[in-house]
Short mmCIF file of C-alpha atoms in Angstrom, two decimals:
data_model
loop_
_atom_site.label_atom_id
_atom_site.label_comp_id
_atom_site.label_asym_id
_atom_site.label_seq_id
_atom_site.Cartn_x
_atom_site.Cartn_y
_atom_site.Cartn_z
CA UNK I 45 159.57 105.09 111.74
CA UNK I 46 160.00 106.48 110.41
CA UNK I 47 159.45 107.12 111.44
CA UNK I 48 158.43 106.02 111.42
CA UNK I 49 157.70 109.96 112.50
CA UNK I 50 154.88 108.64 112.60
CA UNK I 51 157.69 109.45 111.51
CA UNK I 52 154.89 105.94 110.14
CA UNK I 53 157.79 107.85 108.67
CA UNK I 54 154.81 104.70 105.73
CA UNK I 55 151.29 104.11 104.50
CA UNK I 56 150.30 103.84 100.77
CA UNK I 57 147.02 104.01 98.84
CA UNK I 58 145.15 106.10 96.76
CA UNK I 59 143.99 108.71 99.52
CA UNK I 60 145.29 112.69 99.19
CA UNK I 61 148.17 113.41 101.79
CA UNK I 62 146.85 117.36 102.26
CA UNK I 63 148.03 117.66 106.06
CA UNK I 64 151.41 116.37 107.02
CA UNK I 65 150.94 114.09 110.25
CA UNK I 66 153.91 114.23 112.61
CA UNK I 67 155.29 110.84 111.99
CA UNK I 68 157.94 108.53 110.52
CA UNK I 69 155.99 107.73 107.33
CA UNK I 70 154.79 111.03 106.46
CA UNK I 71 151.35 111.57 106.96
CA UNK I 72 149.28 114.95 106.70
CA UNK I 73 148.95 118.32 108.91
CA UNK I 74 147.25 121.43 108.49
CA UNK I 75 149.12 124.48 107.07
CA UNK I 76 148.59 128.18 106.68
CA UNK I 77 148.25 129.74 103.09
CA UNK I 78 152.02 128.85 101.61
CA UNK I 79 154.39 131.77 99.47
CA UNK I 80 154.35 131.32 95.61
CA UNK I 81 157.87 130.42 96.55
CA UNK I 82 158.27 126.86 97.00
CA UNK I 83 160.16 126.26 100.14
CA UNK I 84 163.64 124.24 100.23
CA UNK I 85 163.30 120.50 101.41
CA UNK I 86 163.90 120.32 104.71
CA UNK I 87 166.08 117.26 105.96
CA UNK I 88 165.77 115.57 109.58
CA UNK I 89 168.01 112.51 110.92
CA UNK I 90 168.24 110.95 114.47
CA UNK I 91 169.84 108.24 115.71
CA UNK I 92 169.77 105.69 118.42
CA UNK I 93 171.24 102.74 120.22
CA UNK I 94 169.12 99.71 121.10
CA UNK I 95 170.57 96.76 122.97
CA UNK I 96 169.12 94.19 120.97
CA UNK I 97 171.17 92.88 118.01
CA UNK I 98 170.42 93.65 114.68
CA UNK I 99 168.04 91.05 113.20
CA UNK I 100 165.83 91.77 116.29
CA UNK I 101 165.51 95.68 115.83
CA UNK I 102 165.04 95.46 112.51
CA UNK I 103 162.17 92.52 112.69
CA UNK I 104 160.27 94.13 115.02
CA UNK I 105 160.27 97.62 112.66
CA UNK I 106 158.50 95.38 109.84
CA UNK I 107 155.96 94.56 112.45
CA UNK I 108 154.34 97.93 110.61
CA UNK I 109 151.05 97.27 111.95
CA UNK I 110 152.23 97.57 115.77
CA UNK I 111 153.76 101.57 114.88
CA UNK I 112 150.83 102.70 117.45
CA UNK I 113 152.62 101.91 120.06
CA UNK I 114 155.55 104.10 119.91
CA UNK I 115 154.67 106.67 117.06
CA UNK I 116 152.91 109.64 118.33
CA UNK I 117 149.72 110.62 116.79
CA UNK I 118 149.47 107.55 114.92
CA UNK I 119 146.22 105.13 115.56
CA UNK I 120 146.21 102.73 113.54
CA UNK I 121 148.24 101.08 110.75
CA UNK I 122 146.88 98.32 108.22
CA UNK I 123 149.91 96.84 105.48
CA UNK I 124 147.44 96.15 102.67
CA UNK I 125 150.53 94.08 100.88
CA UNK I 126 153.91 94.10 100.44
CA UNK I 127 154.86 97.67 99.98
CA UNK I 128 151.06 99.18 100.48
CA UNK I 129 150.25 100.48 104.53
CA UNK I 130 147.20 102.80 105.29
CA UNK I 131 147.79 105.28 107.71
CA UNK I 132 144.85 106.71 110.27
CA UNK I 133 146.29 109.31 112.80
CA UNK I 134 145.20 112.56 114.59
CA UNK I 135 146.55 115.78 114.21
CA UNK I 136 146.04 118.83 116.30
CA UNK I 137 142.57 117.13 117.22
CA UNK I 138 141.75 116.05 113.54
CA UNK I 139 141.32 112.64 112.14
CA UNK I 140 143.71 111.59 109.05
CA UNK I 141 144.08 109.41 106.67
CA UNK I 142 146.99 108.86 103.96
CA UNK I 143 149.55 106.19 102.51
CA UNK I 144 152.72 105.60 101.87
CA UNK I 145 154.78 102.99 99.47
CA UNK I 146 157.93 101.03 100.66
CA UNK I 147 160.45 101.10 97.83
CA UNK I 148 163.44 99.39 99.53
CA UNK I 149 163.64 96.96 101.88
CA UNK I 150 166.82 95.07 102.79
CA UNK I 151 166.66 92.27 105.57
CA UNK I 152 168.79 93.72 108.84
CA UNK I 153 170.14 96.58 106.56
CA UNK I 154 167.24 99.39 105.79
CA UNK I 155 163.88 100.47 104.71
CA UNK I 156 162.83 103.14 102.98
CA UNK I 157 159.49 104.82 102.07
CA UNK I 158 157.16 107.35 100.62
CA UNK I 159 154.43 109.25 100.87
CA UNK I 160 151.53 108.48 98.00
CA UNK I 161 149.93 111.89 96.85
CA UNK I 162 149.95 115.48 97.99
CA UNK I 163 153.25 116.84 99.06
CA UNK I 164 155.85 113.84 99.02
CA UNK I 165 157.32 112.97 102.09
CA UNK I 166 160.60 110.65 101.80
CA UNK I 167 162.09 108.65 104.79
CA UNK I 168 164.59 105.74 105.51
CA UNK I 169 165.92 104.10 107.99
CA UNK I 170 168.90 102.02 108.67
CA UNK I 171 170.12 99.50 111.40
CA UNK I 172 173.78 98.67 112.08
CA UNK I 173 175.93 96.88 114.46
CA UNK I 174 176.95 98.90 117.17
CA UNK I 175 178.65 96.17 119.27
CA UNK I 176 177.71 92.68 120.57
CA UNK I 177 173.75 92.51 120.81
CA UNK I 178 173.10 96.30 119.99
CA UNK I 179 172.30 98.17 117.24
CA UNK I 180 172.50 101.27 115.86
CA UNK I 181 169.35 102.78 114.17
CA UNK I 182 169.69 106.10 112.21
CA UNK I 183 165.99 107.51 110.34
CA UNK I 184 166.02 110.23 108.13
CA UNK I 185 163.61 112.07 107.13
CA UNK I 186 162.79 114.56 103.88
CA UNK I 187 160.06 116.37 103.38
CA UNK I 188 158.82 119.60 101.88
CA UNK I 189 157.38 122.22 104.47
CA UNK I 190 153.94 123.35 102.95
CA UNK I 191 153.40 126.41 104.87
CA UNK I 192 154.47 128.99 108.06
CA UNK I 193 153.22 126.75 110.50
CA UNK I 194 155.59 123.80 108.84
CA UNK I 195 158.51 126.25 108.60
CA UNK I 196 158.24 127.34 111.97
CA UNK I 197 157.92 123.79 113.37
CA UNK I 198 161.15 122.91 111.31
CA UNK I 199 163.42 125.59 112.90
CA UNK I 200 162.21 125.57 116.48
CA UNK I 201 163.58 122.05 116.13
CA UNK I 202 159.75 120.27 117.02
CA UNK I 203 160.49 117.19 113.98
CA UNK I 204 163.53 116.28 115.47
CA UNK I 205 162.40 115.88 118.70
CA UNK I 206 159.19 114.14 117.65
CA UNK I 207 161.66 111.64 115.56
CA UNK I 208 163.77 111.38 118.73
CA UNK I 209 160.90 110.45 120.91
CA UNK I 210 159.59 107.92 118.30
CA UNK I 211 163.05 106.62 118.42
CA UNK I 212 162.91 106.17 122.02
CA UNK I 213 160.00 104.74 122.60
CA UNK I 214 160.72 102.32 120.03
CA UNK I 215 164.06 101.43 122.15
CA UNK I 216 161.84 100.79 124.79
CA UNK I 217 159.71 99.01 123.26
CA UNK I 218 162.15 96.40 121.70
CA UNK I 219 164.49 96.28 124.83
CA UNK I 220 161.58 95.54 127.27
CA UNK I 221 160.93 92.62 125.55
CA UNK I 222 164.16 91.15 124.55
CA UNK I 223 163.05 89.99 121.26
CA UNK I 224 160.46 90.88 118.29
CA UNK I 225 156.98 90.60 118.21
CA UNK I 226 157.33 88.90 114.80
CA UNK I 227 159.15 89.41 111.63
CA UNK I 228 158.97 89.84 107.99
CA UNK I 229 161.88 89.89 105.93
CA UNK I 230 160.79 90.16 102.24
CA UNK I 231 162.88 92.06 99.82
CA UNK I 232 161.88 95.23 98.33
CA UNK I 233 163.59 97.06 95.40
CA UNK I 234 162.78 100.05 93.57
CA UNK I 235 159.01 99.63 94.89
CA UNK I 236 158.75 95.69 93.62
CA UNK I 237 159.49 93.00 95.50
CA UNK I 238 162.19 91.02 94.67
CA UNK I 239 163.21 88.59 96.97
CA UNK I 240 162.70 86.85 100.48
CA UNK I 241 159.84 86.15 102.28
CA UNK I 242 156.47 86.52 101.04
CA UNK I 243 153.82 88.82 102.91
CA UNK I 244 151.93 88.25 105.11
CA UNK I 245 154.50 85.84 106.75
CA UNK I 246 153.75 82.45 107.75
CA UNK I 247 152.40 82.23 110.94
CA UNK I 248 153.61 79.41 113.39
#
């Protein structure tokens, strides 16, 4: 994320998700007055390859806090425990705040999220090998469009392309460097952790 996509997307709490945020954890943005007819879920997935190998992309994706610099519209992201982030982003100008839970989290395999309160937004995504030293990473993305503006962002194609530029600047990001910024590899299932290492991670 994710992302997230900012696609993020990740953050949890207590705080109201009213405005969907465009990112991999589902944040908050907006909407026009909706139809008494709820709207159909809408699905997005993207996919990229990173040469890095697998433990490496997947590392630096726990390193949550560091989403800023490759998610647009997000500004800052604080884990507040093991499956707990707070989100702050803009949107359109506006400031915004929500969470998001982690509820699975397999070391080198996948992560997936979801929004806490207001409209849920539901995202995961997955690393594979794709050859020596490079990975695959696929995010999806499910969410439920509140409103015209949402609708009409969803068929001119806008969250795929914001989840593909997320993705890409993430590539970049990981590839520059040659390795992670850090790494935390706890186990998550079902929301509880289960396994691994514990959070925050040891330092030195």
């Amino acid at each position: 994320m994710l992302l997230l996509t900012g696609a993020g997307l990740v953050a949890i709490g207590i705080a109201p998700v009213r405005r969907r945020l465009a990112s991999l954890f589902g944040g908050t943005r907006e909407t026009l007055p909706t139809s008494p007819h709820a709207a159909e879920p809408e699905t997005v997935e993207e996919q990229i390859e990173i040469d890095v190998p697998v433990s490496t992309a997947y590392n630096q994706w726990t390193q949550f806090e560091e989403f800023p610099k490759f998610m647009e519209g997000v500004e800052r992201v604080e884990q507040l425990d093991d499956t707990l982030l707070h989100w702050v982003g803009t949107v359109a100008g506006k400031r915004a705040e929500w969470d998001a839970k982690i509820l699975e989290q397999e070391p080198d395999r996948r992560i997936s999220w979801k929004s806490v309160g207001g409209k849920e937004t539901q995202g995961t995504v997955t690393f594979e090998e794709a050859g020596p030293s490079r990975t695959k990473v696929r995010l999806q993305m499910r969410y439920q469009p509140e409103g015209l503006r949402e609708k009409v962002g969803s068929i001119a194609g806008l969250d795929k392309r914001r989840i593909r530029g997320d993705l890409e600047r993430f590539q970049e990001l990981v590839e520059r460097r040659g390795d992670e910024t850090g790494a935390w590899r706890g186990e998550i299932h079902q929301g509880e952790v289960t396994g691994g290492d514990a959070w925050p991670p040891a330092s030195g």
